[in-house]
Coordinates of C-alpha atoms in Angstrom, one line a residue:
M382 CA 43.2 129.8 131.8
T383 CA 45.6 130.5 134.6
K384 CA 47.2 133.6 133.2
K385 CA 44.8 136.4 132.3
Y386 CA 45.2 137.6 128.8
E387 CA 43.9 141.0 127.6
V388 CA 42.4 141.8 124.2
G389 CA 44.9 143.9 122.3
E390 CA 47.9 142.4 124.2
V391 CA 50.9 141.3 122.2
V392 CA 52.4 138.1 123.4
T393 CA 54.9 135.4 122.2
G394 CA 53.5 132.0 121.5
K395 CA 54.6 128.7 120.0
V396 CA 52.9 127.3 116.9
T397 CA 51.6 123.9 117.9
G398 CA 49.5 122.9 114.9
I399 CA 48.6 123.9 111.4
Q400 CA 45.2 123.4 109.8
P401 CA 43.8 124.5 106.4
Y402 CA 41.9 127.3 108.3
G403 CA 44.7 128.6 110.5
A404 CA 47.4 127.8 113.1
F405 CA 47.1 126.9 116.7
V406 CA 49.5 128.8 119.0
A407 CA 50.2 127.9 122.7
L408 CA 50.5 131.0 124.8
D409 CA 51.5 129.2 127.9
E410 CA 51.2 125.7 129.4
E411 CA 47.4 125.8 129.5
S412 CA 46.3 128.5 127.0
Q413 CA 46.1 128.1 123.3
G414 CA 44.7 130.3 120.6
L415 CA 44.0 130.3 116.9
V416 CA 45.5 132.5 114.2
H417 CA 42.8 132.3 111.6
I418 CA 44.1 132.1 108.0
S419 CA 42.7 135.6 107.3
E420 CA 44.8 137.0 110.2
I421 CA 48.1 135.6 109.1
T422 CA 49.2 138.4 106.7
Y423 CA 47.8 140.9 104.3
G424 CA 46.8 139.5 100.9
F425 CA 45.9 136.0 100.0
V426 CA 47.1 133.0 102.0
K427 CA 46.8 129.7 100.1
D428 CA 48.6 127.6 102.6
V429 CA 49.2 128.4 106.2
A430 CA 52.4 126.3 106.2
D431 CA 53.9 128.8 103.7
F432 CA 54.0 131.4 106.6
L433 CA 54.1 129.5 109.8
K434 CA 55.9 126.3 111.0
V435 CA 55.1 124.0 113.9
G436 CA 57.4 124.7 116.8
E437 CA 58.1 128.3 115.7
E438 CA 57.9 131.1 118.2
I439 CA 55.9 134.0 117.0
Q440 CA 54.5 137.3 118.2
V441 CA 50.7 137.4 118.1
K442 CA 48.1 140.1 119.0
I443 CA 45.1 138.9 121.0
L444 CA 42.0 139.9 119.0
E445 CA 39.2 138.3 121.1
I446 CA 38.8 136.1 124.1
D447 CA 35.7 134.0 124.5
E448 CA 35.6 133.2 128.2
K449 CA 32.8 130.6 127.9
S450 CA 34.5 128.4 125.3
D451 CA 38.0 129.4 126.4
K452 CA 38.9 130.3 122.8
I453 CA 41.4 133.0 122.0
S454 CA 41.5 134.6 118.6
L455 CA 45.0 135.7 117.6
S456 CA 46.5 137.7 114.7
T457 CA 50.0 138.1 113.3
R458 CA 48.6 140.4 110.5
A459 CA 47.7 143.0 113.2
L460 CA 51.4 143.4 113.9
Q461 CA 52.4 144.0 110.3
E462 CA 52.3 147.3 108.4
A463 CA 49.3 147.5 106.1
P464 CA 50.2 147.7 102.4
P465 CA 49.6 151.1 100.9
Q466 CA 46.0 151.5 99.7
K467 CA 45.5 152.4 96.1
K468 CA 44.1 155.8 95.7
K469 CA 40.4 155.5 95.1
D470 CA 39.7 159.2 94.8
Q471 CA 41.0 159.3 91.2
P472 CA 38.4 158.6 88.6
R473 CA 39.3 155.3 86.8
K474 CA 40.4 155.8 83.3
T475 CA 38.7 153.8 80.6
L476 CA 40.8 151.5 78.5
Q477 CA 40.4 153.8 75.5
D478 CA 41.7 156.7 77.5
R479 CA 44.8 154.7 78.5
V480 CA 45.4 153.6 74.9
D481 CA 45.0 157.1 73.7
E482 CA 47.5 158.4 76.3
S483 CA 50.2 155.8 75.8
D484 CA 49.9 155.2 72.0
A485 CA 49.2 158.7 70.8
D486 CA 52.9 159.6 70.4
G487 CA 53.7 156.2 68.9
F488 CA 51.1 156.4 66.2
K489 CA 52.0 160.0 65.3
S490 CA 55.7 159.2 64.9
L491 CA 54.8 156.1 62.8
K492 CA 52.6 158.2 60.6
D493 CA 55.4 160.7 60.1
K494 CA 57.9 158.0 59.4
L495 CA 55.5 156.3 56.9
Q496 CA 55.3 159.5 54.9
H497 CA 59.1 159.8 55.0
W498 CA 59.6 156.2 53.9
I499 CA 57.2 156.7 51.0
E500 CA 59.1 159.8 49.9
Q501 CA 62.4 158.0 50.2
S502 CA 61.3 155.0 48.1
G503 CA 60.5 157.5 45.3
H504 CA 56.9 156.6 44.8

């Protein structure tokens, strides 16, 4: 590597290849890194090609540099805003609780209407 890259640095690179496990990105003439499939975006990535194209210039964050093997781990996900986390502090409602909540009014009004319909029909 001629240029010294730093972990945490954000650089622009060019996608040079796409594999099932990630995308290779050239950072300069001699340095290349890999954006692993898990570092492309938040959520599930089925196909890297749905997110990145060969020849495309992208911003990447350097996650790790292995001096011995000259491998650079990159991320595009690290530059994105994380999706809001679901609140885990609320106790999870049981299915029955949710049914009771949403259907209670519906059943009550049906019961009232049923009585009304019976009276209307004259039985």
